[in-house]
Amino acid sequence: MNKTYPSAVDALRDILKDGQKIAVGGFGLCGIPEALILAVKDLGAQNLTAVSNNAGVDNFGLGILLNSRQVKKMVASYVGENKEFERQFLAGELELEFTPQGTLAEKLRAGGCGIPAFYTKTGVGTLVAEGKEVKEFDGEKYIMERSIVADISLVKAWKADRSGNLVYRHTAQNFNPVVAMAGKITVAEIEEIVENGALDPADIHTPGIFVHRIVINSSPEKRIEQRTVSAAR
């Protein structure tokens, strides 16, 4: 099966709808599906719940969807680089489900594995535990966390074959593999496509069974979140 689509808009046009939960790969601005996020903006879906490690920055990444007011709720573990996110949240215009980073990763992984919930010590005795079931195992308290299954997952990979087998590059392996697993429909933005059989099976990070559609973006912008330089001596 050839899963490639001619553009990010074409890949999302018939599946993106108002009110959906979308999971988005990446860590900060590393390994984010830039073209797919922009396509979500262009298609205009409203009242979205966005699940991501972060909320992007102003005018880039998920910050684009915050600026266009298409996101009603964020499920995230780090939101410190986006002034518009801060403004909307403090004004009561945006819901936030603040989730510890490891818990968020496991919620996505478990969702992809068909596990509806799990117990973790992370957050016990804090605001994170409010309203959640607490259970004791071997004398220690754990809270129950529900897993995440997204209506659509958007991920960024380096290479793919036409069957959707994905290879991530370096730190783009962050949240992308678990986000890819957690989607009812997963769309991958890639930089290079190869023929089936060209990828060494040992190099594949996400098997094509998790990936439904592919779009090629051979020249992503790849912005740097905070550039730090040192003066020459």
PDB file of N, CA and C in Angstrom, residues 104-118 146-150 178-179 181-184 210:
ATOM      1  N   LEU A 104       3.165  11.452  30.916  1.00  0.00           N
ATOM      2  CA  LEU A 104       2.594  11.736  29.595  1.00  0.00           C
ATOM      3  C   LEU A 104       3.084  10.731  28.562  1.00  0.00           C
ATOM      4  N   ALA A 105       4.382  10.435  28.586  1.00  0.00           N
ATOM      5  CA  ALA A 105       4.931   9.455  27.647  1.00  0.00           C
ATOM      6  C   ALA A 105       4.278   8.089  27.841  1.00  0.00           C
ATOM      7  N   GLU A 106       4.093   7.699  29.106  1.00  0.00           N
ATOM      8  CA  GLU A 106       3.499   6.389  29.374  1.00  0.00           C
ATOM      9  C   GLU A 106       2.004   6.370  29.030  1.00  0.00           C
ATOM     10  N   LYS A 107       1.304   7.479  29.214  1.00  0.00           N
ATOM     11  CA  LYS A 107      -0.111   7.550  28.838  1.00  0.00           C
ATOM     12  C   LYS A 107      -0.273   7.304  27.337  1.00  0.00           C
ATOM     13  N   LEU A 108       0.632   7.862  26.547  1.00  0.00           N
ATOM     14  CA  LEU A 108       0.595   7.671  25.095  1.00  0.00           C
ATOM     15  C   LEU A 108       0.993   6.248  24.719  1.00  0.00           C
ATOM     16  N   ARG A 109       2.081   5.747  25.327  1.00  0.00           N
ATOM     17  CA  ARG A 109       2.536   4.388  25.013  1.00  0.00           C
ATOM     18  C   ARG A 109       1.468   3.362  25.383  1.00  0.00           C
ATOM     19  N   ALA A 110       0.889   3.534  26.578  1.00  0.00           N
ATOM     20  CA  ALA A 110      -0.128   2.595  27.036  1.00  0.00           C
ATOM     21  C   ALA A 110      -1.360   2.651  26.123  1.00  0.00           C
ATOM     22  N   GLY A 111      -1.734   3.851  25.711  1.00  0.00           N
ATOM     23  CA  GLY A 111      -2.862   3.976  24.796  1.00  0.00           C
ATOM     24  C   GLY A 111      -2.619   3.221  23.504  1.00  0.00           C
ATOM     25  N   GLY A 112      -1.392   3.297  23.008  1.00  0.00           N
ATOM     26  CA  GLY A 112      -1.048   2.581  21.787  1.00  0.00           C
ATOM     27  C   GLY A 112      -1.006   1.076  21.952  1.00  0.00           C
ATOM     28  N   CYS A 113      -0.831   0.620  23.192  1.00  0.00           N
ATOM     29  CA  CYS A 113      -0.761  -0.813  23.475  1.00  0.00           C
ATOM     30  C   CYS A 113      -2.103  -1.392  23.896  1.00  0.00           C
ATOM     31  N   GLY A 114      -3.154  -0.545  23.945  1.00  0.00           N
ATOM     32  CA  GLY A 114      -4.460  -1.031  24.349  1.00  0.00           C
ATOM     33  C   GLY A 114      -4.627  -1.179  25.846  1.00  0.00           C
ATOM     34  N   ILE A 115      -3.788  -0.499  26.628  1.00  0.00           N
ATOM     35  CA  ILE A 115      -3.875  -0.527  28.090  1.00  0.00           C
ATOM     36  C   ILE A 115      -4.658   0.711  28.533  1.00  0.00           C
ATOM     37  N   PRO A 116      -5.821   0.554  29.149  1.00  0.00           N
ATOM     38  CA  PRO A 116      -6.668   1.712  29.429  1.00  0.00           C
ATOM     39  C   PRO A 116      -6.190   2.603  30.558  1.00  0.00           C
ATOM     40  N   ALA A 117      -5.401   2.054  31.495  1.00  0.00           N
ATOM     41  CA  ALA A 117      -4.949   2.837  32.644  1.00  0.00           C
ATOM     42  C   ALA A 117      -3.760   2.134  33.288  1.00  0.00           C
ATOM     43  N   PHE A 118      -3.053   2.872  34.153  1.00  0.00           N
ATOM     44  CA  PHE A 118      -1.915   2.296  34.868  1.00  0.00           C
ATOM     45  C   PHE A 118      -1.719   3.075  36.168  1.00  0.00           C
ATOM     46  N   ARG A 146      -5.227   7.529  33.455  1.00  0.00           N
ATOM     47  CA  ARG A 146      -5.858   7.012  32.252  1.00  0.00           C
ATOM     48  C   ARG A 146      -4.933   7.189  31.058  1.00  0.00           C
ATOM     49  N   SER A 147      -4.927   6.225  30.178  1.00  0.00           N
ATOM     50  CA  SER A 147      -4.109   6.290  28.970  1.00  0.00           C
ATOM     51  C   SER A 147      -4.720   7.257  27.962  1.00  0.00           C
ATOM     52  N   ILE A 148      -3.948   7.600  26.933  1.00  0.00           N
ATOM     53  CA  ILE A 148      -4.398   8.533  25.900  1.00  0.00           C
ATOM     54  C   ILE A 148      -4.463   7.825  24.551  1.00  0.00           C
ATOM     55  N   VAL A 149      -5.609   7.939  23.910  1.00  0.00           N
ATOM     56  CA  VAL A 149      -5.755   7.540  22.511  1.00  0.00           C
ATOM     57  C   VAL A 149      -6.243   8.768  21.760  1.00  0.00           C
ATOM     58  N   ALA A 150      -5.494   9.201  20.767  1.00  0.00           N
ATOM     59  CA  ALA A 150      -5.832  10.410  20.020  1.00  0.00           C
ATOM     60  C   ALA A 150      -6.649  10.071  18.775  1.00  0.00           C
ATOM     61  N   VAL A 178       5.946   7.214  20.652  1.00  0.00           N
ATOM     62  CA  VAL A 178       4.752   6.920  21.447  1.00  0.00           C
ATOM     63  C   VAL A 178       3.530   7.668  20.915  1.00  0.00           C
ATOM     64  N   VAL A 179       3.738   8.870  20.365  1.00  0.00           N
ATOM     65  CA  VAL A 179       2.624   9.588  19.735  1.00  0.00           C
ATOM     66  C   VAL A 179       2.116   8.805  18.526  1.00  0.00           C
ATOM     67  N   MET A 181       2.110   5.650  18.099  1.00  0.00           N
ATOM     68  CA  MET A 181       1.355   4.489  18.565  1.00  0.00           C
ATOM     69  C   MET A 181      -0.044   4.856  19.026  1.00  0.00           C
ATOM     70  N   ALA A 182      -0.206   6.067  19.562  1.00  0.00           N
ATOM     71  CA  ALA A 182      -1.434   6.429  20.273  1.00  0.00           C
ATOM     72  C   ALA A 182      -2.557   6.928  19.378  1.00  0.00           C
ATOM     73  N   GLY A 183      -2.316   7.094  18.092  1.00  0.00           N
ATOM     74  CA  GLY A 183      -3.331   7.666  17.217  1.00  0.00           C
ATOM     75  C   GLY A 183      -4.234   6.623  16.573  1.00  0.00           C
ATOM     76  N   LYS A 184      -5.528   6.920  16.535  1.00  0.00           N
ATOM     77  CA  LYS A 184      -6.430   6.082  15.729  1.00  0.00           C
ATOM     78  C   LYS A 184      -6.041   6.194  14.256  1.00  0.00           C
ATOM     79  N   PHE A 210       1.490   1.166  12.397  1.00  0.00           N
ATOM     80  CA  PHE A 210       0.983   2.293  13.183  1.00  0.00           C
ATOM     81  C   PHE A 210       0.739   3.538  12.328  1.00  0.00           C
TER      82      PHE A 210
END
